[in-house]
Amino acid sequence: KADNTGPSSRNSEVVHAGIYYPAGSLKAVHCVQGAASLLRFCEEHRVAHRVCGKLIVATHSEQHAALAGVAAHAEKSGVRLQELTASDVHLLEPEVVCTSALLSPRTAVVDSHGFMEALWADAEDAGATLCLRTRVADGGELLPGSGVAVQLETLGSEGVSEQIRVEA
């Protein structure tokens, strides 16, 4: 099994709501849809996660117009933010001092290691084989009957490179 120490294991584990991406952009669309899909996957596969929300705060009244701009921009991408008063924020986070805030209620955190293990289990159940320290040396030879052959090069346990032909 993979040890989950690659780049995917070193992210912030935040599931972003898509607040700041340009409205209508692929990033915005895929962030909103992807966050919903990811949280559904986590529920279905019992991956640890928490929809904890995110506060975007104004610390003085001159920032209120900027907050309104953030809310309007987010709305264009289908992200609804809740306007909060300083008193509302104090009830949620007593140590936060602000004059107003926006709450992103769908921002979440996920256990990235648990997520990768669930993905791996799904792949394994579908017949996938994990080949660590392996590269595609040559690929794409079409076989009769719509199959394909791929030549892999892997570093074996003794540090010796091995060639493997995979046909599927």
Short mmCIF file of C-alpha atoms in Angstrom, two decimals, residues 15-162:
data_model
loop_
_atom_site.label_atom_id
_atom_site.label_comp_id
_atom_site.label_asym_id
_atom_site.label_seq_id
_atom_site.Cartn_x
_atom_site.Cartn_y
_atom_site.Cartn_z
CA VAL A 15 -12.21 22.02 0.93
CA HIS A 16 -12.64 25.48 -0.58
CA ALA A 17 -16.07 26.87 -1.42
CA GLY A 18 -14.98 28.72 -4.60
CA ILE A 19 -15.41 32.25 -3.26
CA TYR A 20 -12.60 34.07 -5.06
CA TYR A 21 -12.31 32.44 -8.51
CA PRO A 22 -13.50 34.46 -11.50
CA ALA A 23 -17.26 33.97 -11.87
CA GLY A 24 -18.12 31.47 -14.58
CA SER A 25 -14.51 30.28 -14.90
CA LEU A 26 -13.73 26.59 -15.00
CA LYS A 27 -11.97 26.98 -11.64
CA ALA A 28 -15.11 28.42 -10.06
CA VAL A 29 -17.46 25.86 -11.60
CA HIS A 30 -15.24 22.89 -10.78
CA CYS A 31 -14.48 24.14 -7.27
CA VAL A 32 -18.16 24.44 -6.38
CA GLN A 33 -19.12 21.13 -8.00
CA GLY A 34 -15.96 19.37 -6.80
CA ALA A 35 -16.44 20.45 -3.19
CA ALA A 36 -19.97 19.02 -3.20
CA SER A 37 -18.76 15.78 -4.82
CA LEU A 38 -15.83 15.47 -2.41
CA LEU A 39 -18.03 15.89 0.66
CA ARG A 40 -20.54 13.37 -0.72
CA PHE A 41 -17.65 10.91 -1.34
CA CYS A 42 -16.40 11.45 2.22
CA GLU A 43 -19.87 10.73 3.63
CA GLU A 44 -20.30 7.60 1.51
CA HIS A 45 -16.82 6.24 2.29
CA ARG A 46 -16.68 7.32 5.93
CA VAL A 47 -13.68 9.60 5.36
CA ALA A 48 -13.14 11.96 8.29
CA HIS A 49 -14.19 15.49 7.38
CA ARG A 50 -15.89 18.46 8.98
CA VAL A 51 -17.95 21.22 7.39
CA CYS A 52 -16.74 23.95 9.73
CA GLY A 53 -17.29 27.09 7.67
CA LYS A 54 -14.99 30.04 7.22
CA LEU A 55 -15.23 33.61 8.45
CA ILE A 56 -14.15 36.53 6.29
CA VAL A 57 -14.01 39.51 8.63
CA ALA A 58 -13.91 43.29 8.48
CA THR A 59 -11.95 44.79 11.33
CA HIS A 60 -13.17 48.35 10.67
CA SER A 61 -16.11 49.95 8.87
CA GLU A 62 -13.99 50.99 5.87
CA GLN A 63 -13.81 47.27 4.93
CA HIS A 64 -17.59 46.74 4.78
CA ALA A 65 -17.81 47.69 1.09
CA ALA A 66 -15.04 45.19 0.29
CA LEU A 67 -16.96 42.47 2.15
CA ALA A 68 -20.08 43.32 0.17
CA GLY A 69 -17.99 42.99 -3.01
CA VAL A 70 -16.73 39.56 -1.93
CA ALA A 71 -20.32 38.44 -1.25
CA ALA A 72 -21.55 39.72 -4.62
CA HIS A 73 -18.64 38.06 -6.44
CA ALA A 74 -19.18 34.74 -4.65
CA GLU A 75 -22.91 34.84 -5.46
CA LYS A 76 -22.08 35.02 -9.19
CA SER A 77 -20.29 31.66 -8.81
CA GLY A 78 -23.21 30.13 -6.93
CA VAL A 79 -21.58 30.48 -3.51
CA ARG A 80 -23.92 31.93 -0.90
CA LEU A 81 -22.23 33.71 1.98
CA GLN A 82 -24.09 34.76 5.12
CA GLU A 83 -23.70 38.30 6.41
CA LEU A 84 -22.92 38.41 10.14
CA THR A 85 -22.80 41.20 12.67
CA ALA A 86 -19.98 41.55 15.18
CA SER A 87 -22.33 40.01 17.79
CA ASP A 88 -23.04 37.02 15.50
CA VAL A 89 -19.31 36.45 15.07
CA HIS A 90 -18.69 36.72 18.80
CA LEU A 91 -21.18 33.89 19.38
CA LEU A 92 -19.30 31.69 16.89
CA GLU A 93 -15.75 32.74 17.73
CA PRO A 94 -15.47 34.73 20.99
CA GLU A 95 -11.81 35.65 20.40
CA VAL A 96 -12.43 37.27 16.99
CA VAL A 97 -12.75 41.04 17.07
CA CYS A 98 -14.46 42.52 14.02
CA THR A 99 -17.12 44.96 12.90
CA SER A 100 -18.87 42.54 10.53
CA ALA A 101 -18.17 39.33 8.65
CA LEU A 102 -19.23 36.88 5.99
CA LEU A 103 -19.67 33.20 6.78
CA SER A 104 -18.89 30.63 4.14
CA PRO A 105 -20.97 27.78 5.58
CA ARG A 106 -19.77 25.08 3.10
CA THR A 107 -16.02 25.47 3.61
CA ALA A 108 -14.74 22.23 5.10
CA VAL A 109 -11.66 20.24 6.06
CA VAL A 110 -10.95 16.64 5.09
CA ASP A 111 -8.48 13.99 6.22
CA SER A 112 -6.32 13.83 3.07
CA HIS A 113 -4.73 10.52 4.10
CA GLY A 114 -8.13 8.94 4.72
CA PHE A 115 -9.34 10.35 1.40
CA MET A 116 -6.38 8.86 -0.51
CA GLU A 117 -6.88 5.50 1.21
CA ALA A 118 -10.56 5.50 0.20
CA LEU A 119 -9.64 6.34 -3.40
CA TRP A 120 -7.07 3.56 -3.38
CA ALA A 121 -9.59 1.07 -2.00
CA ASP A 122 -12.06 2.00 -4.75
CA ALA A 123 -9.35 1.63 -7.41
CA GLU A 124 -8.24 -1.72 -5.99
CA ASP A 125 -11.85 -2.95 -5.89
CA ALA A 126 -12.09 -2.05 -9.59
CA GLY A 127 -8.98 -4.14 -10.39
CA ALA A 128 -6.30 -1.44 -10.35
CA THR A 129 -2.72 -2.23 -9.35
CA LEU A 130 -0.51 0.36 -7.70
CA CYS A 131 2.96 0.55 -9.22
CA LEU A 132 5.19 2.83 -7.17
CA ARG A 133 8.49 4.08 -8.62
CA THR A 134 7.23 3.24 -12.11
CA ARG A 135 7.09 5.24 -15.32
CA VAL A 136 5.45 4.64 -18.67
CA ALA A 137 8.39 3.89 -20.99
CA ASP A 138 6.30 3.35 -24.12
CA GLY A 139 2.58 3.33 -24.54
CA GLY A 140 -0.36 3.26 -26.73
CA GLU A 141 0.16 0.22 -28.94
CA LEU A 142 -3.35 -0.68 -30.05
CA LEU A 143 -4.21 -4.35 -29.84
CA PRO A 144 -6.87 -6.21 -31.81
CA GLY A 145 -10.28 -5.96 -30.14
CA SER A 146 -9.76 -2.37 -28.83
CA GLY A 147 -7.07 -3.25 -26.26
CA VAL A 148 -3.86 -1.37 -25.61
CA ALA A 149 -0.34 -2.38 -24.61
CA VAL A 150 1.87 -0.23 -22.39
CA GLN A 151 5.54 -0.73 -21.58
CA LEU A 152 6.41 0.19 -17.99
CA GLU A 153 9.78 0.63 -16.36
CA THR A 154 9.90 0.07 -12.65
CA LEU A 155 12.64 0.16 -10.07
CA GLY A 156 12.59 -3.23 -8.35
CA SER A 157 13.29 -3.91 -4.68
CA GLU A 158 16.99 -4.46 -5.39
CA GLY A 159 17.26 -1.11 -7.16
CA VAL A 160 17.36 -2.79 -10.55
CA SER A 161 15.22 -1.38 -13.36
CA GLU A 162 12.73 -3.85 -14.81
#
